[in-house]
Tab-separated table of C-alpha atoms in Angstrom:
chain	number	residue	atom	x	y	z
A	179	MET	CA	-44.849	35.996	-23.178
A	180	GLN	CA	-47.492	35.179	-20.568
A	181	VAL	CA	-49.959	32.428	-21.449
A	182	GLU	CA	-53.555	33.713	-21.543
A	183	LEU	CA	-56.948	32.100	-22.125
A	184	ARG	CA	-56.839	33.064	-25.804
A	185	HIS	CA	-53.625	31.059	-26.171
A	186	LEU	CA	-55.331	27.991	-24.676
A	187	GLN	CA	-58.113	28.417	-27.242
A	188	VAL	CA	-55.474	28.434	-29.995
A	189	VAL	CA	-54.072	25.141	-28.721
A	190	LEU	CA	-57.578	23.610	-28.617
A	191	SER	CA	-58.328	24.829	-32.141
A	192	VAL	CA	-55.195	23.176	-33.535
A	193	ALA	CA	-55.883	19.956	-31.605
A	194	GLU	CA	-59.477	19.740	-32.833
A	195	ALA	CA	-58.594	20.617	-36.429
A	196	GLY	CA	-55.705	18.128	-36.484
A	197	SER	CA	-53.805	20.492	-38.745
A	198	ILE	CA	-52.232	23.934	-38.390
A	199	SER	CA	-53.444	24.937	-41.849
A	200	ARG	CA	-57.058	23.955	-41.088
A	201	ALA	CA	-56.901	25.685	-37.710
A	202	ALA	CA	-55.558	28.840	-39.367
A	203	ILE	CA	-58.553	28.882	-41.718
A	204	GLN	CA	-60.997	28.464	-38.828
A	205	LEU	CA	-59.246	31.165	-36.772
A	206	ARG	CA	-58.983	33.411	-39.859
A	207	ILE	CA	-55.291	34.102	-39.481
A	208	ALA	CA	-52.281	33.361	-41.683
A	209	GLN	CA	-50.753	29.918	-41.281
A	210	SER	CA	-47.313	31.420	-40.749
A	211	GLY	CA	-48.691	33.643	-37.976
A	212	LEU	CA	-50.380	30.707	-36.265
A	213	THR	CA	-47.198	28.620	-36.521
A	214	ALA	CA	-45.142	31.387	-34.900
A	215	GLN	CA	-47.736	31.900	-32.157
A	216	LEU	CA	-47.889	28.188	-31.467
A	217	GLN	CA	-44.109	28.014	-31.153
A	218	ARG	CA	-44.172	30.807	-28.539
A	219	ILE	CA	-46.915	29.018	-26.630
A	220	GLU	CA	-44.930	25.764	-26.672
A	221	GLN	CA	-41.905	27.610	-25.319
A	222	GLU	CA	-43.981	28.814	-22.367
A	223	PHE	CA	-45.130	25.261	-21.634
A	224	GLY	CA	-41.574	23.970	-21.855
A	225	GLY	CA	-41.851	21.591	-24.794
A	226	PRO	CA	-43.665	20.668	-28.016
A	227	LEU	CA	-47.421	20.191	-27.702
A	228	PHE	CA	-47.777	18.687	-31.180
A	229	ALA	CA	-45.838	16.217	-33.285
A	230	ARG	CA	-45.857	17.242	-36.942
A	231	ASN	CA	-46.495	14.638	-39.652
A	232	PRO	CA	-47.488	14.705	-43.363
A	233	ALA	CA	-51.187	14.397	-42.474
A	234	GLY	CA	-51.149	17.250	-39.948
A	235	VAL	CA	-50.349	17.208	-36.224
A	236	GLU	CA	-50.808	14.842	-33.289
A	237	LEU	CA	-50.747	15.701	-29.602
A	238	THR	CA	-47.638	14.812	-27.617
A	239	GLU	CA	-47.945	13.571	-24.042
A	240	LEU	CA	-47.437	17.148	-22.865
A	241	GLY	CA	-49.989	18.315	-25.418
A	242	GLU	CA	-52.584	15.831	-24.141
A	243	HIS	CA	-52.108	17.214	-20.632
A	244	VAL	CA	-52.358	20.844	-21.760
A	245	VAL	CA	-55.448	20.228	-23.915
A	246	CYS	CA	-57.243	18.342	-21.134
A	247	ARG	CA	-56.589	21.048	-18.553
A	248	SER	CA	-57.337	23.824	-21.060
A	249	ARG	CA	-60.808	22.428	-21.709
A	250	GLU	CA	-61.438	22.395	-17.957
A	251	LEU	CA	-60.189	25.961	-17.490
A	252	LEU	CA	-62.137	27.365	-20.431
A	253	GLY	CA	-65.276	25.582	-19.272
A	254	GLN	CA	-64.832	27.030	-15.764
A	255	PHE	CA	-64.269	30.492	-17.246
A	256	ASP	CA	-67.468	30.244	-19.312
A	257	ASP	CA	-69.330	29.214	-16.175
A	258	LEU	CA	-67.828	32.187	-14.307
A	259	LEU	CA	-69.044	34.574	-17.001
A	260	GLU	CA	-72.509	33.045	-17.014
A	261	THR	CA	-73.000	33.125	-13.247
A	262	SER	CA	-71.606	36.665	-13.076
A	263	ARG	CA	-74.109	37.823	-15.695
A	264	LEU	CA	-76.915	36.245	-13.713
A	265	LEU	CA	-75.848	38.214	-10.625
A	266	THR	CA	-75.337	41.559	-12.352
A	267	ASN	CA	-78.116	41.514	-14.953
A	268	THR	CA	-81.115	40.319	-12.975
A	269	ASP	CA	-83.265	43.072	-14.479
A	270	GLN	CA	-82.199	42.377	-18.052
A	271	PRO	CA	-84.478	40.340	-20.340
A	272	ALA	CA	-83.569	36.640	-20.426
A	273	SER	CA	-81.502	35.580	-23.422
A	274	PRO	CA	-83.108	33.160	-25.914
A	275	VAL	CA	-82.623	29.449	-25.360
A	276	LEU	CA	-80.180	28.162	-27.986
A	277	VAL	CA	-80.922	24.723	-29.456
A	278	THR	CA	-78.455	23.127	-31.865
A	279	GLY	CA	-77.623	19.897	-33.656
A	280	PRO	CA	-77.397	18.278	-37.104
A	281	LEU	CA	-80.060	18.450	-39.791
A	282	GLY	CA	-82.934	16.037	-39.298
A	283	PRO	CA	-86.167	15.422	-37.415
A	284	VAL	CA	-84.556	14.769	-34.025
A	285	VAL	CA	-83.415	18.379	-33.627
A	286	ALA	CA	-86.881	19.556	-34.682
A	287	MET	CA	-88.377	17.313	-31.985
A	288	LEU	CA	-85.943	18.764	-29.443
A	289	ALA	CA	-86.813	22.340	-30.398
A	290	CYS	CA	-90.536	21.601	-29.984
A	291	ALA	CA	-89.988	19.845	-26.641
A	292	VAL	CA	-87.957	22.792	-25.303
A	293	ARG	CA	-90.610	25.297	-26.402
A	294	GLU	CA	-93.346	23.253	-24.726
A	295	SER	CA	-91.297	22.922	-21.519
A	296	LEU	CA	-90.278	26.610	-21.412
A	297	PRO	CA	-93.172	28.436	-23.100
A	298	ASP	CA	-92.206	31.829	-21.668
A	299	ARG	CA	-88.653	31.804	-23.027
A	300	GLU	CA	-87.647	32.934	-26.482
A	301	GLN	CA	-85.824	30.295	-28.485
A	302	VAL	CA	-83.467	30.064	-31.454
A	303	THR	CA	-82.362	26.921	-33.284
A	304	SER	CA	-78.982	26.604	-35.003
A	305	LEU	CA	-78.730	23.675	-37.436
A	306	GLU	CA	-75.123	22.650	-38.109
A	307	ARG	CA	-73.656	20.799	-41.103
A	308	THR	CA	-70.036	20.254	-40.013
A	309	PHE	CA	-68.355	19.124	-36.799
A	310	GLU	CA	-66.288	22.336	-36.815
A	311	SER	CA	-69.388	24.531	-36.638
A	312	LEU	CA	-71.040	22.257	-34.055
A	313	ASN	CA	-67.901	22.376	-31.882
A	314	GLU	CA	-67.993	26.165	-32.077
A	315	VAL	CA	-71.625	26.344	-30.918
A	316	LEU	CA	-71.017	23.846	-28.102
A	317	ARG	CA	-68.164	26.041	-26.784
A	318	SER	CA	-70.297	29.169	-26.918
A	319	PRO	CA	-71.542	30.500	-23.551
A	320	GLU	CA	-74.929	31.042	-25.262
A	321	PHE	CA	-75.359	27.293	-25.889
A	322	ASP	CA	-78.177	25.655	-23.930
A	323	VAL	CA	-79.125	22.251	-25.343
A	324	GLY	CA	-78.448	20.199	-28.441
A	325	VAL	CA	-78.296	16.897	-30.243
A	326	VAL	CA	-74.738	15.587	-30.679
A	327	PRO	CA	-73.837	12.610	-32.907
A	328	GLU	CA	-71.431	10.036	-31.488
A	329	LEU	CA	-69.310	8.979	-34.465
A	330	ALA	CA	-65.785	7.582	-34.250
A	331	GLU	CA	-64.832	9.279	-37.513
A	332	LEU	CA	-66.076	12.735	-36.439
A	333	ALA	CA	-64.288	14.847	-33.839
A	334	VAL	CA	-67.110	16.362	-31.782
A	335	HIS	CA	-65.647	17.543	-28.483
A	336	LEU	CA	-67.907	18.237	-25.511
A	337	PRO	CA	-66.478	21.079	-23.405
A	338	ALA	CA	-66.276	20.826	-19.640
A	339	GLY	CA	-69.520	21.787	-17.932
A	340	LEU	CA	-71.812	20.057	-20.419
A	341	MET	CA	-74.059	17.215	-19.309
A	342	THR	CA	-75.048	14.359	-21.634
A	343	ARG	CA	-77.611	11.587	-21.851
A	344	PRO	CA	-78.150	8.916	-24.554
A	345	LEU	CA	-81.009	9.894	-26.835
A	346	VAL	CA	-81.609	7.599	-29.835
A	347	GLU	CA	-79.726	5.332	-32.231
A	348	GLU	CA	-80.423	5.675	-35.942
A	349	SER	CA	-79.741	3.114	-38.651
A	350	ALA	CA	-79.282	4.148	-42.281
A	351	PHE	CA	-80.875	2.239	-45.157
A	352	VAL	CA	-80.004	2.194	-48.853
A	353	GLY	CA	-82.276	4.183	-51.150
A	354	LEU	CA	-82.984	2.680	-54.581
A	355	SER	CA	-85.167	3.663	-57.490
A	356	SER	CA	-88.448	1.733	-57.490
A	357	SER	CA	-87.382	0.246	-60.833
A	358	HIS	CA	-83.965	-0.875	-59.593
A	359	PRO	CA	-83.298	-4.641	-60.029
A	360	LEU	CA	-82.753	-4.989	-56.258
A	361	ALA	CA	-85.822	-2.967	-55.252
A	362	ASP	CA	-87.950	-6.049	-54.581
A	363	ARG	CA	-85.493	-7.431	-52.010
A	364	ALA	CA	-86.398	-7.111	-48.325
A	365	GLU	CA	-82.765	-6.739	-47.230
A	366	LEU	CA	-79.472	-6.160	-49.016
A	367	ARG	CA	-75.864	-7.085	-48.454
A	368	LEU	CA	-73.488	-4.182	-48.880
A	369	ALA	CA	-71.180	-6.265	-51.084
A	370	GLU	CA	-74.025	-6.612	-53.606
A	371	LEU	CA	-73.802	-2.867	-54.262
A	372	ALA	CA	-70.113	-2.827	-55.244
A	373	GLY	CA	-70.797	-1.896	-58.872
A	374	GLN	CA	-73.327	0.848	-58.147
A	375	ASP	CA	-72.981	4.621	-58.498
A	376	TRP	CA	-73.517	6.423	-55.192
A	377	VAL	CA	-74.683	9.914	-54.316
A	378	MET	CA	-72.985	11.334	-51.223
A	379	PRO	CA	-74.578	14.024	-49.041
A	380	GLU	CA	-73.063	17.417	-48.345
A	381	GLU	CA	-73.986	17.236	-44.667
A	382	LYS	CA	-71.023	15.889	-42.667
A	383	LEU	CA	-72.611	15.337	-39.264
A	384	SER	CA	-74.811	12.551	-40.620
A	385	GLY	CA	-71.711	10.353	-40.659
A	386	LEU	CA	-73.006	8.752	-43.865
A	387	SER	CA	-70.123	9.806	-46.093
A	388	PRO	CA	-67.163	8.560	-43.991
A	389	GLY	CA	-69.252	5.766	-42.474
A	390	LEU	CA	-70.252	4.426	-45.875
A	391	ARG	CA	-66.680	4.439	-47.132
A	392	LEU	CA	-65.463	2.498	-44.101
A	393	ALA	CA	-68.325	-0.011	-44.297
A	394	CYS	CA	-67.768	-0.581	-48.021
A	395	GLU	CA	-64.053	-1.130	-47.517
A	396	GLU	CA	-64.840	-3.737	-44.858
A	397	ALA	CA	-67.177	-5.362	-47.408
A	398	GLY	CA	-64.295	-5.556	-49.889
A	399	PHE	CA	-64.805	-2.616	-52.230
A	400	THR	CA	-64.507	1.144	-52.561
A	401	PRO	CA	-67.827	2.911	-53.226
A	402	ARG	CA	-68.064	4.562	-56.634
A	403	CYS	CA	-69.139	8.054	-55.616
A	404	ARG	CA	-70.259	9.728	-58.836
A	405	HIS	CA	-72.300	12.484	-57.167
A	406	THR	CA	-70.909	14.361	-54.157
A	407	GLY	CA	-71.990	17.337	-52.084
A	408	ALA	CA	-75.692	16.822	-52.783
A	409	ASP	CA	-78.406	18.245	-50.574
A	410	LEU	CA	-81.257	15.929	-49.610
A	411	ALA	CA	-83.613	17.038	-52.394
A	412	THR	CA	-80.948	16.562	-55.071
A	413	ALA	CA	-79.897	13.198	-53.664
A	414	LEU	CA	-83.497	11.944	-53.686
A	415	MET	CA	-83.994	13.099	-57.274
A	416	LEU	CA	-80.851	11.292	-58.430
A	417	VAL	CA	-81.982	8.100	-56.699
A	418	ARG	CA	-85.556	8.262	-57.991
A	419	SER	CA	-84.289	8.756	-61.547
A	420	GLY	CA	-82.113	5.632	-61.292
A	421	ASN	CA	-78.854	7.557	-61.719
A	422	ALA	CA	-77.534	6.620	-58.292
A	423	ILE	CA	-78.212	4.893	-55.001
A	424	GLY	CA	-77.683	6.495	-51.605
A	425	ALA	CA	-77.739	5.993	-47.846
A	426	PHE	CA	-80.492	7.679	-45.828
A	427	TYR	CA	-81.939	7.684	-42.337
A	428	PRO	CA	-85.506	6.507	-43.019
A	429	THR	CA	-87.053	8.641	-40.269
A	430	GLY	CA	-86.240	11.758	-42.280
A	431	VAL	CA	-87.084	10.496	-45.773
A	432	HIS	CA	-90.280	9.618	-47.623
A	433	SER	CA	-90.078	9.934	-51.387
A	434	PRO	CA	-92.420	8.397	-54.012
A	435	GLY	CA	-90.472	6.529	-56.675
A	436	MET	CA	-87.812	5.412	-54.203
A	437	VAL	CA	-87.615	2.411	-51.879
A	438	LEU	CA	-85.535	2.050	-48.725
A	439	ARG	CA	-83.873	-1.256	-47.947
A	440	PRO	CA	-82.004	-2.226	-44.744
A	441	LEU	CA	-78.512	-3.676	-44.897
A	442	VAL	CA	-77.575	-7.049	-43.469
A	443	GLY	CA	-75.523	-6.512	-40.315
A	444	ASN	CA	-76.737	-2.902	-39.939
A	445	PRO	CA	-73.300	-1.381	-40.797
A	446	LEU	CA	-74.485	2.241	-41.093
A	447	ARG	CA	-75.687	3.701	-37.820
A	448	ARG	CA	-75.083	6.549	-35.432
A	449	LYS	CA	-75.881	7.287	-31.813
A	450	LEU	CA	-77.327	10.658	-30.874
A	451	VAL	CA	-76.889	12.066	-27.383
A	452	LEU	CA	-78.632	14.944	-25.666
A	453	ALA	CA	-76.164	17.562	-24.393
A	454	TRP	CA	-76.963	20.591	-22.261
A	455	ARG	CA	-75.198	23.262	-20.243
A	456	SER	CA	-75.535	22.717	-16.502
A	457	GLY	CA	-76.416	26.378	-15.877
A	458	SER	CA	-79.029	26.519	-18.636
A	459	PRO	CA	-82.738	26.956	-17.877
A	460	VAL	CA	-83.224	23.760	-19.891
A	461	ALA	CA	-81.386	21.844	-17.154
A	462	GLU	CA	-84.401	22.284	-14.878
A	463	VAL	CA	-86.736	20.543	-17.368
A	464	ILE	CA	-84.256	18.170	-19.014
A	465	ASP	CA	-86.029	14.990	-17.858
A	466	HIS	CA	-89.269	16.051	-19.524
A	467	VAL	CA	-87.458	17.239	-22.660
A	468	HIS	CA	-85.558	13.960	-22.969
A	469	GLU	CA	-88.652	11.823	-22.421
A	470	THR	CA	-90.656	13.847	-24.963
A	471	VAL	CA	-88.031	13.560	-27.715
A	472	VAL	CA	-87.579	9.806	-27.201
A	473	LYS	CA	-91.331	9.162	-27.309
A	474	ARG	CA	-91.824	11.226	-30.452
A	475	TYR	CA	-88.908	9.551	-32.154
A	476	GLN	CA	-90.352	6.127	-31.354
A	477	THR	CA	-93.718	7.236	-32.719
A	478	LEU	CA	-92.056	8.389	-35.929
A	479	VAL	CA	-90.221	5.068	-36.267
A	480	HIS	CA	-93.356	3.028	-35.642
A	481	GLY	CA	-95.175	5.044	-38.290
A	482	HIS	CA	-92.551	4.251	-40.944
A	483	PRO	CA	-93.488	0.868	-42.530
A	484	VAL	CA	-90.020	-0.218	-43.671
A	485	TYR	CA	-88.286	0.930	-40.513
A	486	SER	CA	-90.872	-0.552	-38.120
A	487	GLN	CA	-90.865	-3.913	-39.956
A	488	TRP	CA	-87.079	-4.002	-39.853
A	489	GLN	CA	-87.061	-3.183	-36.118
A	490	ALA	CA	-89.552	-5.983	-35.475
A	491	ARG	CA	-87.290	-8.460	-37.297
A	492	GLN	CA	-84.278	-7.195	-35.319
A	493	GLN	CA	-86.044	-7.685	-32.016
A	494	ALA	CA	-87.298	-11.142	-33.006
A	495	SER	CA	-83.855	-12.401	-34.089
């Protein structure tokens, strides 16, 4: 067997999924078929690329080398395709600019900034809910620009050829019913919420679900998650009714009947970076796009009473 680009993509899929079974689902092939294919690929490379364990697979030293070089090669191949299309299809209509990222106002700000900077280009926005789907869009040759969360617990891999720049950092607050006994407090300690029922969001890229669990464990308890997989509207309704509490990014939430309270130590936060393809038309206006999104995010924060007051206390301390 001769190793081809599609085989390198198989190796990357298994590495990113961390499990042959999960990779098989994403690739839409039988697990047994993927296992056999992976074994043939490993034979061509001269040794095992993955170490199997009960939780899934981990890269061996050889596997780390192959994955690193594969990302470079696939990125170079995507760039080759893109530049070739530019040379051979000069008379073809320009493809739409693809904007992507997690749910929330920051991606909406990015989409608006791109449209204002490139008013003559068509544009599409792809909102992603899982790191698997975001990884897929980032690897696509159609990708132009997006918002990418930096979370230790989420495996978002930036392919070779993508440029990045820090964008904003968001802190999550706890949402409580206005009638909750702790609603009149200006700030809460996470340990005080050990006996509460939580609602957990369905959206994975927020980082709130795994991040909350880790933060609660560090505070000495396991969160009692009574409501899981909720969309934002359902989560807000459960909180307003007093049936649960939840974690939210205040910039994307305003709901009568609910109060937002910051946590001491700010344990729930995520960094968002701006990522773009170097050959994208957005690359020519990226400075303006970045500046516009940052300014509008700051305006949104300053217009949120709880968030702006909390930021002022943070800066003063």
